[in-house]
C-alpha atoms as a PDB file:
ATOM      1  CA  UNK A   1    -147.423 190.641 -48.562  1.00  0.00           C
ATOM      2  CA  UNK A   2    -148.513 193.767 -49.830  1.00  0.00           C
ATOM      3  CA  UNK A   3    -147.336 197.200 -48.992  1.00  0.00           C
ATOM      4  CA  UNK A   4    -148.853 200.742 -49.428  1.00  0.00           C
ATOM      5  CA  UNK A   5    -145.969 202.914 -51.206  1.00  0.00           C
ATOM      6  CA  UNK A   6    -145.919 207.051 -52.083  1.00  0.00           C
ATOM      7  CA  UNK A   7    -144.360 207.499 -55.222  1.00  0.00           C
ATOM      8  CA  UNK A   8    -143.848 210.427 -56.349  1.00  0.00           C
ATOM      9  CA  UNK A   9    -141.281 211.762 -59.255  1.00  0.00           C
ATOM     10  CA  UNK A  10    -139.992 215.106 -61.198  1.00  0.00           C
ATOM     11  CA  UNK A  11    -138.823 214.116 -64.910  1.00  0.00           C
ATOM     12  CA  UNK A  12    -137.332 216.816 -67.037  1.00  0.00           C
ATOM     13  CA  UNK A  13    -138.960 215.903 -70.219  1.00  0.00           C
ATOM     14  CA  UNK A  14    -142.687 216.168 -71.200  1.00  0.00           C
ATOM     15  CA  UNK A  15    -142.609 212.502 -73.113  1.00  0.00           C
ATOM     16  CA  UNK A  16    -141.006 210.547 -70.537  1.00  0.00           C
ATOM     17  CA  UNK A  17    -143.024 212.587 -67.879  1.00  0.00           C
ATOM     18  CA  UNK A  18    -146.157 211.030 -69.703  1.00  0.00           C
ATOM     19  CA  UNK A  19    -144.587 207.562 -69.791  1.00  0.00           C
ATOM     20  CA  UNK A  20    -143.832 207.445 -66.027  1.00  0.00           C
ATOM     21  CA  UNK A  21    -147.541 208.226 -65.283  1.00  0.00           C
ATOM     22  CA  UNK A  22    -148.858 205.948 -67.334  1.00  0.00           C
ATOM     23  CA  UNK A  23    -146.842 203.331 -65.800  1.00  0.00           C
ATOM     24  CA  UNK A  24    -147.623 204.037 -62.683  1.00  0.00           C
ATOM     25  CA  UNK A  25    -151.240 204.557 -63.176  1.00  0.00           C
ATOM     26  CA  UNK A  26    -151.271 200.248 -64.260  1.00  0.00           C
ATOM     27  CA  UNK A  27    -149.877 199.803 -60.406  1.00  0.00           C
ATOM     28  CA  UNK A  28    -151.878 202.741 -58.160  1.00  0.00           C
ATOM     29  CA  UNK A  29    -153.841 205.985 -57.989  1.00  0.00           C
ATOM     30  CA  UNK A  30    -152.680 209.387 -58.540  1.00  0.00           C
ATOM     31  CA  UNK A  31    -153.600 211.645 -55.951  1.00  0.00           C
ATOM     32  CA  UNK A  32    -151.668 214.607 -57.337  1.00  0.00           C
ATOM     33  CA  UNK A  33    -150.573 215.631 -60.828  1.00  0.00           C
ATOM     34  CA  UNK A  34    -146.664 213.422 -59.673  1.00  0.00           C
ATOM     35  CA  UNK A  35    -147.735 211.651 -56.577  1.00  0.00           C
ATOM     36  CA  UNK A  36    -149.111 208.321 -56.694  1.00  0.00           C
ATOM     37  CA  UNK A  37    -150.377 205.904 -53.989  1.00  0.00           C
ATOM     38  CA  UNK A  38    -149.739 202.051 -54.858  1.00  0.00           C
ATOM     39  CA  UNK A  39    -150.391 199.289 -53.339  1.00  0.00           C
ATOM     40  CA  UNK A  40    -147.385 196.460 -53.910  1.00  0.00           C
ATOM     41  CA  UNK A  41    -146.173 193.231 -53.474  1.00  0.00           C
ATOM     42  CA  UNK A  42    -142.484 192.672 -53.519  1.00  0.00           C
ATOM     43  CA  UNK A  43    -142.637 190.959 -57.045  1.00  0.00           C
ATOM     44  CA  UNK A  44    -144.640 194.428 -58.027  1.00  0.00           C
ATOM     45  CA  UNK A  45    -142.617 196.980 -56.669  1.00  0.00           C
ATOM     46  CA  UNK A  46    -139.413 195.256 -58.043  1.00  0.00           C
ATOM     47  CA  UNK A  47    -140.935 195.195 -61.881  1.00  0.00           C
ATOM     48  CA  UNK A  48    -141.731 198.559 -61.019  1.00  0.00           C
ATOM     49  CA  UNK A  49    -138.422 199.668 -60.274  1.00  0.00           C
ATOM     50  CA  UNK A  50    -137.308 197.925 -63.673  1.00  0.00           C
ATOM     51  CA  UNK A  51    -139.803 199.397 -65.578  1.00  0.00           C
ATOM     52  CA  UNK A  52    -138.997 202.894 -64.180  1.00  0.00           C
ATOM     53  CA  UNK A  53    -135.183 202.409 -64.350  1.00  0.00           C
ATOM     54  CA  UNK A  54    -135.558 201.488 -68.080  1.00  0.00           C
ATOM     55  CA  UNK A  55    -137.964 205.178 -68.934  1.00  0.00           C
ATOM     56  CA  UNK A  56    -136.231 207.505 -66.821  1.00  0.00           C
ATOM     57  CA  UNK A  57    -132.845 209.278 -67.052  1.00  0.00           C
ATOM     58  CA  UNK A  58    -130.812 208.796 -63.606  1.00  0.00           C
ATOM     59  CA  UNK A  59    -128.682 212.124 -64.597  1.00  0.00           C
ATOM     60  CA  UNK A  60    -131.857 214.159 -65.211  1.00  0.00           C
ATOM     61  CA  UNK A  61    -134.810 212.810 -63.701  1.00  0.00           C
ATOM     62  CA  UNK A  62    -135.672 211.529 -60.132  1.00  0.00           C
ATOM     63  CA  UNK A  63    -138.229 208.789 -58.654  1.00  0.00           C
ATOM     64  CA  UNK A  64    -138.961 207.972 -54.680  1.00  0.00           C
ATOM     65  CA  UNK A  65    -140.830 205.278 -53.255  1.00  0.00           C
ATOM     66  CA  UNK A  66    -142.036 206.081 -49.757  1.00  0.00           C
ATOM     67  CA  UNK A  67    -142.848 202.888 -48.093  1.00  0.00           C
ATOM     68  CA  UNK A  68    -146.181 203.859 -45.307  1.00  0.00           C
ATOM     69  CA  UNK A  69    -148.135 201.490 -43.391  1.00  0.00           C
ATOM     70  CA  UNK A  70    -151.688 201.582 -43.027  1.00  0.00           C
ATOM     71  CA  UNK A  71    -151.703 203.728 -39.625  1.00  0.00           C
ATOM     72  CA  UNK A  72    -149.524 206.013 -41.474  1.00  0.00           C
ATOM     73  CA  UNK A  73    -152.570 206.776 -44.442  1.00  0.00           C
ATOM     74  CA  UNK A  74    -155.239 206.648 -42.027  1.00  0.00           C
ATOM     75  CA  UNK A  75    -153.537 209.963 -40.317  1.00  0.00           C
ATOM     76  CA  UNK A  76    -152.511 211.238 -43.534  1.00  0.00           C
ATOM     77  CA  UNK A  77    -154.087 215.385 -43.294  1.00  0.00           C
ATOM     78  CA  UNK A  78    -155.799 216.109 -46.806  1.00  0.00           C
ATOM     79  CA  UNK A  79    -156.660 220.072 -47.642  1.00  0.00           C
ATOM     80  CA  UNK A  80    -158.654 220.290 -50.592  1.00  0.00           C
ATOM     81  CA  UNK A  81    -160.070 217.863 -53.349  1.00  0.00           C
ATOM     82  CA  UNK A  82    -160.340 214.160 -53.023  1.00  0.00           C
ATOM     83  CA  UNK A  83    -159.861 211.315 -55.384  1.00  0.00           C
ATOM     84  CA  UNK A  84    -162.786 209.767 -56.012  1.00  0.00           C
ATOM     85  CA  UNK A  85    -162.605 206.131 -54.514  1.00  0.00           C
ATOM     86  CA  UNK A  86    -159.773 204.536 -52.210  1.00  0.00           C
ATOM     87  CA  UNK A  87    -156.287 203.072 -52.374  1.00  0.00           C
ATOM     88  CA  UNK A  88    -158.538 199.891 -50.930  1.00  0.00           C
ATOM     89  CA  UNK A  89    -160.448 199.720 -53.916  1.00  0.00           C
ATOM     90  CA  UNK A  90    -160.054 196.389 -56.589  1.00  0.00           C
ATOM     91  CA  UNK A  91    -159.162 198.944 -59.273  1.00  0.00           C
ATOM     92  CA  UNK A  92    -155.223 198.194 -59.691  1.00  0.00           C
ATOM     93  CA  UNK A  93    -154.574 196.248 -62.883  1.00  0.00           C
ATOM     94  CA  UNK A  94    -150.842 194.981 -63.454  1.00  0.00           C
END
């Protein structure tokens, strides 16, 4: 079953900074310069985790996975820009 996650994460250095977006632009969309929406299965989120454990520092840097449900998104209040298409879309490639 799949589940809509927040993600969003403060690294201390520049390269590793770049390396945690990237990754998490293969699972989800980035809806602000650190925050990410993804949608995951359980066998996603978990290689996600590894994958994030193995490029961050856990004395220097920080990640958090917010779990929402649907209902939760829908009454999510926006001010401002957009992203151009939705966390619905076939656009995800892992």
């Amino acid at each position: 079953m799949e589940r809509l996650y927040l993600i969003c994460y403060d690294v201390t250095a520049d390269s590793r900074r770049n390396r945690v977006a990237k990754l998490l632009l293969q699972y989800g969309l980035r809806v602000q310069k650190s925050v990410f929406e993804c949608v995951l299965t359980q066998k996603q989120r978990e290689r996600l985790l590894e994958r994030l454990h193995r490029t961050i520092l856990l004395h220097e840097d920080q990640v958090r996975l917010y779990p929402l449900s649907g209902q939760s998104r829908e009454k999510a209040i926006v001010l401002g820009i957009q992203p151009e298409w939705s966390i619905d879309d076939d656009v995800f490639i892992v």
